[in-house]
Amino acid sequence: MPRSSWIASATIACAAVRRRSGRTWGPFGGITAALPLRAIQEHPRRLGEPLALTVNFLTPIADRDFDIALHGVRTNRTNQHWAVELIQDDQPKTNATAVFGLRRDTWSGTEAKPPAVPGPEDVVATSFPDMIVWARQYDTRFVEGSVPGQDAAPASSSTTTLWVRDGQSRPIDFAALTALCDVFYPRAFLRVGHFVPAGTITMTTYFHADQPQLEVQGDGYVLGSARANRFSRGYFDQTAEIWGRDGTTLLATTQQFVYFKE
Amino acid sequence: MPRSSWIASATIACAAVRRRSGRTWGPFGGITAALPLRAIQEHPRRLGEPLALTVNFLTPIADRDFDIALHGVRTNRTNQHWAVELIQDDQPKTNATAVFGLRRDTWSGTEAKPPAVPGPEDVVATSFPDMIVWARQYDTRFVEGSVPGQDAAPASSSTTTLWVRDGQSRPIDFAALTALCDVFYPRAFLRVGHFVPAGTITMTTYFHADQPQLEVQGDGYVLGSARANRFSRGYFDQTAEIWGRDGTTLLATTQQFVYFKE
């Protein structure tokens, strides 16, 4: 594939998706991460399914039009590398690299263990605070580690586990799965017991599910669980898994590195 | 910072580092990942220390000269984004994005638990098979999950835990830490009990340690532990932590997505 820039359709696709992003707090990181993925999916030379995606949040995106430029970096026999820039006011606001590829039958097995949780119908629906506009798009049922309230004490664990689905009952696709990987609020909130300035700098997602495994999920709940490994000198990491409704199909694993002040 | 290309010094630095790479099996992925990081570190406009690095292995690098092109994508008040391409025969062979930044004192804490292991002096030194040329550069002491031998059975766990240090007693720096993040061989070998065709497609590392915390390690052993979450349809992920000699300082966390056949 020649190194090429390809913009038009991506902009159109993004405009549609953007309506889901909040206005008060700027766009939801999950939508920003889903945009490059969706743009590549629509490219006529795209090979196979999403395998991996890294998104770097360079600077906030303003609530107006932007372009997405796709560069086909390398096409191999079974996989394909992409570089993407989201451009606004002639400046890159977000960039990303992605790997797409063909899947083939091989030995398989899941080694990670899903958290032991009650089903979504046995968990009370708890929303994010109202000011977090994007969260209104989701039906969220926290099993553990919901957003700390006004009188919350610091928690000893940074783990959040929740059932989540699209509030409008749309079937999950790879773009929606990408956005869901950022549904967890910053882990520092839990450990210090209140909101602090924080923002994701970079986020990487690996797609374990193939298209049929994703289609089986329909518009049902998926199970997400996230935690941090270390908080140190202004930064922490956040690692999460997204499991299917059956609690045994690992759909995606994701990591992010986050800036915080406290 | 203007978007700029900067090549010369990086090539010189890489030539020095490259001598550590193997010839039989092509360059060690860890060295390939360390190259862009080292190149950015030498750039006169570099801000602060490494925070995050994603490296995409586009196609094998041949055993001859190459160039590294650095692009300063965005400089914010406390962090800086880079895009890097390793170019050989006028083609990108590896690309990367990196975040560097300033560290400030904040609330801190480590939530991940290091594996309970004996000290390195109580573990027998076991080498990688001789054909893995790059591994000769390291002093490796496997606590769990060493490379499967000829009569190995499939293991129920993909975990490898080992003490490791540079064979030439060089103090660890960020480039060396980056390379160490790829010291684990493909997890599929353990689960199927023998070598299979496998190769890292993309690798992301988060740097938790700051410069002083890294300097404390000197040329001593560090503790690495890696495992997979899921193997499915030709791909698996590999997650690892690198701990300091004290077993309590988490130096880096790293993830990779790997192609395999079986």
XYZ file of C-alpha atoms in Angstrom:
524
model
C 0.000 0.000 0.000
C 1.445 3.403 -0.934
C 1.813 5.880 1.882
C -1.291 7.952 1.405
C -3.440 10.532 3.077
C -7.154 9.924 3.068
C -9.495 12.289 4.764
C -13.008 12.823 3.429
C -15.111 9.886 4.624
C -13.486 9.905 8.025
C -14.684 13.388 8.679
C -18.214 12.400 7.807
C -18.124 9.317 10.022
C -16.750 11.338 12.910
C -19.380 14.005 12.708
C -21.982 11.323 13.373
C -20.146 9.828 16.294
C -19.283 13.164 17.813
C -22.793 13.873 18.979
C -22.135 11.420 21.784
C -19.306 13.506 23.209
C -19.899 15.878 26.092
C -19.785 19.653 25.832
C -19.095 20.637 29.400
C -15.913 18.621 29.851
C -14.771 18.324 26.236
C -15.013 15.121 24.270
C -14.967 11.772 26.069
C -11.558 10.100 25.616
C -13.303 6.926 24.527
C -14.880 8.651 21.530
C -11.583 10.274 20.634
C -10.001 6.807 20.664
C -12.821 5.287 18.603
C -12.554 7.866 15.814
C -9.254 6.714 14.249
C -10.351 3.091 14.480
C -13.665 3.785 12.764
C -11.944 5.840 10.089
C -9.577 2.975 9.248
C -12.463 0.506 9.164
C -14.061 2.589 6.409
C -10.907 2.797 4.294
C -11.259 0.760 1.065
C -7.755 -0.743 1.447
C -8.223 -1.872 5.050
C -7.093 -5.472 5.681
C -9.019 -7.569 8.210
C -10.112 -6.628 11.701
C -8.685 -4.345 14.424
C -5.914 -6.011 16.441
C -4.266 -3.148 18.350
C -4.703 0.592 18.764
C -2.604 3.234 20.534
C -4.052 6.726 20.847
C -2.084 9.732 22.106
C -4.105 12.654 23.490
C -1.937 15.568 22.390
C -4.172 18.476 23.404
C -7.942 18.966 23.891
C -10.200 18.876 20.843
C -12.516 21.888 20.562
C -16.233 21.413 19.906
C -16.135 22.081 16.166
C -15.130 20.331 12.940
C -11.923 18.401 12.569
C -10.284 16.176 9.973
C -8.795 12.742 10.323
C -5.824 11.896 8.112
C -4.990 8.238 7.568
C -1.598 6.992 6.474
C -1.149 3.397 5.379
C 2.297 2.663 6.784
C 2.828 -0.977 5.824
C 0.773 -3.904 4.543
C 2.140 -7.382 5.218
C 0.639 -10.713 4.181
C -1.647 -10.977 7.206
C -1.481 -7.583 8.931
C -1.481 -3.887 8.188
C -0.105 -0.858 10.077
C -1.713 2.573 10.099
C -0.792 6.021 11.412
C -3.603 8.497 12.046
C -3.796 12.196 12.896
C -6.865 14.092 14.039
C -6.306 17.653 12.863
C -8.088 20.825 13.942
C -6.987 24.422 13.294
C -4.088 22.996 11.266
C -2.713 21.317 14.370
C -2.623 17.640 15.354
C -4.888 17.232 18.398
C -4.705 13.435 18.657
C -2.534 10.879 16.926
C -2.698 7.122 16.796
C -1.117 3.985 15.427
C -3.190 0.915 14.695
C -2.688 -2.645 13.539
C -5.368 -4.486 11.610
C -5.088 -8.061 10.425
C -6.534 -11.392 9.402
C -7.388 -13.958 12.060
C -6.720 -17.673 11.506
C -7.681 -20.727 13.501
C -4.998 -21.697 16.025
C -4.699 -23.176 19.479
C -6.641 -20.933 21.813
C -7.246 -20.391 25.502
C -8.090 -17.674 28.000
C -5.822 -17.470 31.010
C -7.115 -14.294 32.711
C -9.884 -14.893 35.234
C -13.002 -12.708 35.108
C -14.075 -11.109 38.413
C -16.751 -13.072 40.320
C -19.797 -10.803 40.128
C -23.595 -10.970 40.266
C -25.402 -10.621 36.935
C -26.325 -7.109 35.725
C -29.994 -7.657 36.628
C -28.919 -8.068 40.280
C -26.914 -4.831 40.408
C -28.537 -1.439 40.919
C -28.079 1.051 38.075
C -25.844 3.861 39.361
C -25.023 6.796 37.187
C -21.910 8.903 36.995
C -22.355 12.415 38.460
C -24.571 14.482 36.184
C -21.806 16.877 35.176
C -20.055 14.044 33.319
C -22.129 14.456 30.194
C -20.779 11.572 28.122
C -21.648 9.042 30.831
C -25.356 9.683 30.185
C -24.880 7.678 26.985
C -24.282 4.534 29.015
C -26.336 2.296 31.280
C -23.833 1.603 34.091
C -24.154 -0.843 37.003
C -21.204 -0.627 39.365
C -20.322 -3.821 41.206
C -17.292 -2.226 42.895
C -15.576 1.156 42.943
C -18.280 3.583 41.838
C -17.440 7.290 41.503
C -16.606 8.675 44.979
C -19.341 10.840 46.474
C -18.946 14.011 48.517
C -18.104 12.299 51.809
C -16.064 9.425 50.379
C -12.928 8.273 52.189
C -9.779 7.227 50.326
C -10.208 3.613 49.159
C -7.502 0.996 49.659
C -8.116 -0.404 46.174
C -8.281 1.392 42.836
C -10.436 -1.329 41.296
C -13.699 -0.500 39.546
C -15.853 -3.334 38.186
C -19.084 -2.590 36.342
C -21.636 -3.906 33.911
C -22.153 -1.430 31.107
C -24.130 -1.128 27.875
C -25.086 1.569 25.414
C -28.043 3.550 26.753
C -29.688 3.525 23.338
C -29.406 -0.250 22.947
C -27.085 -0.153 19.975
C -25.229 -3.418 19.232
C -21.556 -3.242 20.187
C -19.006 -2.961 17.357
C -15.234 -2.407 17.410
C -15.600 1.383 17.678
C -18.032 1.035 20.589
C -15.716 -1.477 22.264
C -12.837 0.987 21.900
C -14.877 3.729 23.550
C -15.913 1.370 26.375
C -12.244 0.795 27.181
C -12.202 4.379 28.501
C -15.451 4.149 30.499
C -13.491 3.998 33.776
C -12.882 7.352 35.439
C -9.330 8.158 36.668
C -8.232 5.613 39.321
C -6.712 8.391 41.446
C -10.239 9.577 42.377
C -10.829 6.305 44.253
C -7.500 6.221 46.066
C -7.620 9.837 47.285
C -11.393 9.790 47.799
C -12.303 12.792 45.666
C -11.994 14.320 42.214
C -8.566 15.637 41.226
C -7.284 17.176 37.982
C -6.453 14.193 35.771
C -6.285 13.331 32.081
C -5.308 10.385 29.923
C -2.095 10.987 27.965
C -1.954 7.761 25.983
C -4.108 4.643 25.710
C -3.497 1.255 24.112
C -6.118 -1.399 23.400
C -5.720 -4.986 22.193
C -8.731 -6.578 20.512
C -9.059 -10.245 21.441
C -12.570 -10.781 20.090
C -13.163 -11.308 16.420
C -16.204 -9.972 14.557
C -18.503 -12.990 15.256
C -17.591 -12.974 18.974
C -18.471 -9.297 19.107
C -21.736 -9.755 17.219
C -22.865 -12.344 19.769
C -22.845 -9.573 22.408
C -25.595 -7.665 20.621
C -26.770 -4.715 22.692
C -26.316 -6.564 25.997
C -24.173 -5.683 28.986
C -20.414 -6.245 28.969
C -18.306 -6.490 32.120
C -15.429 -4.065 32.648
C -12.814 -4.120 35.382
C -9.978 -1.610 35.846
C -7.184 -0.928 38.335
C -3.901 0.958 38.661
C -0.486 -0.553 39.313
C 1.400 2.517 40.530
C 0.803 6.217 41.264
C 4.010 8.224 41.283
C 5.145 11.819 40.794
C 2.183 13.061 38.777
C 1.321 9.959 36.764
C -0.376 6.599 37.085
C -1.297 3.691 34.863
C -4.714 2.104 34.439
C -5.182 -1.480 33.214
C -8.572 -2.925 32.308
C -10.326 -5.881 30.764
C -13.673 -5.953 28.971
C -15.487 -9.310 29.171
C -18.584 -10.473 27.309
C -21.955 -11.053 28.957
C -21.099 -14.734 29.501
C -18.230 -13.653 31.771
C -15.797 -15.932 29.942
C -15.103 -14.249 26.584
C -12.331 -11.680 26.950
C -13.204 -9.047 24.355
C -10.390 -6.535 24.919
C -7.547 -5.612 27.249
C -6.545 -1.977 27.573
C -3.986 0.220 29.311
C -3.585 3.928 29.728
C -1.109 6.335 31.296
C -2.701 9.241 33.099
C -1.538 12.634 34.367
C -2.842 13.748 37.776
C -2.341 16.438 40.449
C -2.816 15.952 44.191
C 8.212 22.914 18.951
C 8.034 22.960 15.145
C 7.397 19.645 13.463
C 10.881 18.655 12.468
C 12.905 15.748 11.240
C 16.164 15.043 13.010
C 18.293 12.154 12.008
C 22.060 12.357 12.337
C 22.887 11.702 15.998
C 20.305 8.980 16.306
C 22.009 6.947 13.635
C 25.283 7.179 15.509
C 23.693 6.140 18.791
C 21.987 3.201 17.148
C 25.138 1.903 15.552
C 26.625 1.575 19.017
C 23.622 -0.157 20.472
C 23.160 -2.460 17.526
C 26.190 -4.555 18.302
C 24.117 -6.202 20.998
C 21.556 -7.476 18.523
C 21.691 -11.063 17.279
C 22.553 -12.053 13.729
C 20.970 -15.474 13.495
C 17.447 -14.452 14.402
C 17.476 -10.782 13.430
C 17.563 -7.957 15.944
C 16.134 -8.464 19.427
C 12.793 -6.682 19.731
C 13.970 -5.052 22.948
C 16.800 -3.284 21.157
C 14.478 -2.200 18.363
C 12.193 -0.695 21.025
C 15.067 0.994 22.849
C 16.362 2.761 19.732
C 13.591 5.379 19.312
C 13.637 6.094 23.039
C 17.397 6.636 23.074
C 17.199 8.811 19.982
C 14.621 11.100 21.602
C 16.690 11.286 24.789
C 19.562 12.738 22.752
C 17.419 15.359 21.015
C 18.294 18.887 22.181
C 14.609 19.877 22.530
C 13.592 16.823 24.574
C 11.499 17.712 27.637
C 11.924 15.641 30.791
C 12.001 11.882 31.141
C 10.354 9.002 29.254
C 6.741 8.367 30.350
C 5.318 6.075 27.670
C 6.483 4.353 24.484
C 4.622 2.381 21.825
C 6.680 0.589 19.193
C 5.195 -1.077 16.101
C 7.285 -3.777 14.434
C 6.371 -3.221 10.801
C 8.788 -5.633 9.124
C 12.184 -7.167 10.030
C 15.235 -4.896 10.119
C 18.159 -6.196 8.051
C 21.655 -6.312 9.534
C 22.943 -3.108 8.000
C 22.675 0.659 8.472
C 19.401 2.400 9.093
C 18.234 5.897 9.959
C 15.941 7.082 12.694
C 13.736 10.093 11.948
C 12.271 11.997 14.895
C 9.217 14.223 14.646
C 8.308 16.523 17.516
C 4.516 16.317 17.372
C 3.472 18.510 20.302
C 5.054 20.146 23.340
C 2.744 21.013 26.236
C 3.651 22.672 29.508
C 4.690 19.446 31.240
C 4.787 16.803 28.511
C 5.922 16.254 24.955
C 4.778 13.885 22.197
C 7.070 12.334 19.593
C 6.644 10.230 16.473
C 9.585 8.150 15.284
C 10.383 6.114 12.193
C 13.259 3.694 11.725
C 13.991 3.735 7.994
C 16.039 1.275 5.945
C 16.137 0.953 2.150
C 13.793 3.973 2.003
C 11.086 2.027 3.849
C 9.810 2.359 7.414
C 10.787 -0.850 9.272
C 9.618 0.222 12.740
C 7.582 3.170 13.951
C 6.880 4.493 17.399
C 5.130 7.150 19.407
C 6.523 8.340 22.710
C 5.576 10.689 25.523
C 8.221 12.411 27.613
C 7.479 14.741 30.502
C 8.329 16.420 33.751
C 7.618 14.641 37.021
C 6.289 16.531 40.054
C 5.755 15.478 43.650
C 2.236 14.152 44.255
C 0.470 11.569 46.353
C 2.034 8.219 45.518
C 1.483 4.529 46.112
C 2.091 1.147 44.528
C -0.917 -1.133 44.334
C 0.490 -4.022 42.269
C 2.042 -6.804 44.342
C 5.449 -8.168 43.336
C 5.711 -11.961 43.037
C 7.055 -13.717 46.172
C 10.449 -15.017 45.059
C 13.821 -16.010 46.515
C 16.680 -13.527 45.974
C 18.751 -13.819 42.784
C 21.657 -15.350 44.699
C 19.393 -18.276 45.625
C 18.316 -18.977 42.044
C 20.453 -20.964 39.604
C 21.562 -19.079 36.494
C 19.780 -20.649 33.510
C 20.444 -19.414 30.019
C 18.181 -19.178 27.030
C 18.935 -21.789 24.327
C 22.221 -20.937 22.605
C 20.607 -20.130 19.266
C 18.919 -17.077 20.835
C 21.954 -14.879 20.372
C 20.703 -11.702 22.062
C 20.006 -13.553 25.315
C 23.768 -14.051 25.793
C 23.912 -10.373 26.690
C 21.908 -11.021 29.849
C 22.493 -12.856 33.122
C 19.110 -14.590 33.600
C 17.871 -16.513 36.633
C 14.441 -18.036 36.052
C 12.256 -18.444 39.135
C 9.327 -19.785 37.090
C 8.576 -20.523 33.444
C 11.991 -20.944 31.853
C 12.224 -21.679 28.111
C 10.664 -25.109 27.423
C 13.207 -27.860 26.712
C 12.935 -30.681 24.173
C 10.667 -32.909 26.278
C 8.579 -30.149 27.877
C 4.837 -30.667 28.315
C 2.314 -27.874 27.781
C 2.213 -25.706 30.929
C -1.045 -24.660 32.558
C 0.320 -21.148 33.192
C 2.002 -18.748 30.780
C 3.826 -16.950 33.597
C 7.572 -16.427 33.492
C 9.303 -14.770 36.461
C 13.041 -14.122 36.401
C 15.849 -12.065 37.870
C 17.845 -10.457 35.085
C 20.770 -8.092 34.680
C 23.104 -6.961 31.943
C 25.846 -9.558 31.421
C 28.456 -6.812 31.156
C 27.429 -5.142 34.418
C 26.306 -1.885 32.854
C 24.074 0.294 35.053
C 20.453 0.271 33.913
C 19.125 3.360 32.110
C 15.793 4.044 30.366
C 16.970 2.465 27.108
C 18.155 -0.660 28.944
C 14.868 -0.809 30.866
C 12.965 -0.592 27.575
C 14.949 -3.502 26.153
C 14.391 -5.549 29.332
C 10.640 -5.199 28.831
C 11.048 -7.579 25.867
C 13.282 -10.125 27.652
C 10.372 -12.573 27.935
C 10.087 -15.065 25.078
C 6.630 -15.602 23.475
C 4.149 -16.917 26.059
C 2.716 -19.403 23.544
C 5.922 -21.488 23.852
C 5.044 -22.268 27.479
C 1.395 -23.101 26.901
C 1.972 -25.429 23.946
C 5.252 -26.807 25.359
C 7.503 -26.068 22.398
C 8.719 -23.343 20.064
C 6.231 -22.050 17.479
C 6.514 -19.293 14.874
C 5.763 -16.079 16.788
C 6.618 -12.393 16.605
C 5.736 -9.202 18.457
C 3.591 -6.848 16.364
C 3.332 -3.932 18.795
C 4.642 -3.180 22.286
C 3.773 -0.443 24.794
C 5.768 0.445 27.907
C 4.919 2.828 30.754
C 7.847 4.156 32.793
C 6.933 4.436 36.476
C 10.459 4.997 37.800
C 12.090 8.395 37.598
C 15.791 8.912 36.909
C 16.925 8.712 40.584
C 14.879 5.540 41.178
C 16.520 3.997 38.135
C 20.019 5.064 39.185
C 19.574 3.318 42.539
C 19.346 0.002 40.662
C 22.908 0.353 39.378
C 24.017 -2.802 37.579
C 22.081 -5.123 39.912
C 19.352 -7.598 39.124
C 15.795 -6.500 38.404
C 12.769 -8.776 38.685
C 10.566 -9.373 35.654
C 7.265 -11.214 35.503
C 5.118 -11.783 32.396
C 1.952 -13.605 31.444
C -0.731 -13.730 28.733
C -4.434 -13.011 29.136
C -5.793 -14.677 26.025
C -4.598 -16.692 23.007
C -7.049 -16.593 20.124
C -7.054 -17.059 16.348
C -3.381 -16.350 15.715
C -2.678 -13.689 18.330
C -2.071 -13.295 22.046
C -1.188 -10.525 24.446
C 1.681 -10.443 26.919
C 1.648 -8.256 30.055
C 4.687 -7.768 32.272
C 6.078 -5.815 35.188
C 9.711 -4.955 35.908
C 10.491 -4.473 39.608
C 13.660 -3.133 41.238
C 16.049 -5.280 43.274
C 14.192 -4.328 46.494
C 11.096 -6.063 45.121
C 8.918 -3.053 45.964
C 9.793 -0.397 43.364
C 7.771 -0.908 40.201
C 10.059 0.389 37.462
C 7.921 -0.276 34.374
C 4.789 -2.022 33.152
C 4.634 -3.278 29.590
C 2.253 -4.974 27.169
C 2.652 -6.479 23.737
C 0.463 -8.101 21.110
C 2.016 -11.097 19.422
C 1.362 -13.092 16.253
C 1.710 -16.893 16.486
C 1.021 -20.090 14.523
C 0.088 -23.476 16.009
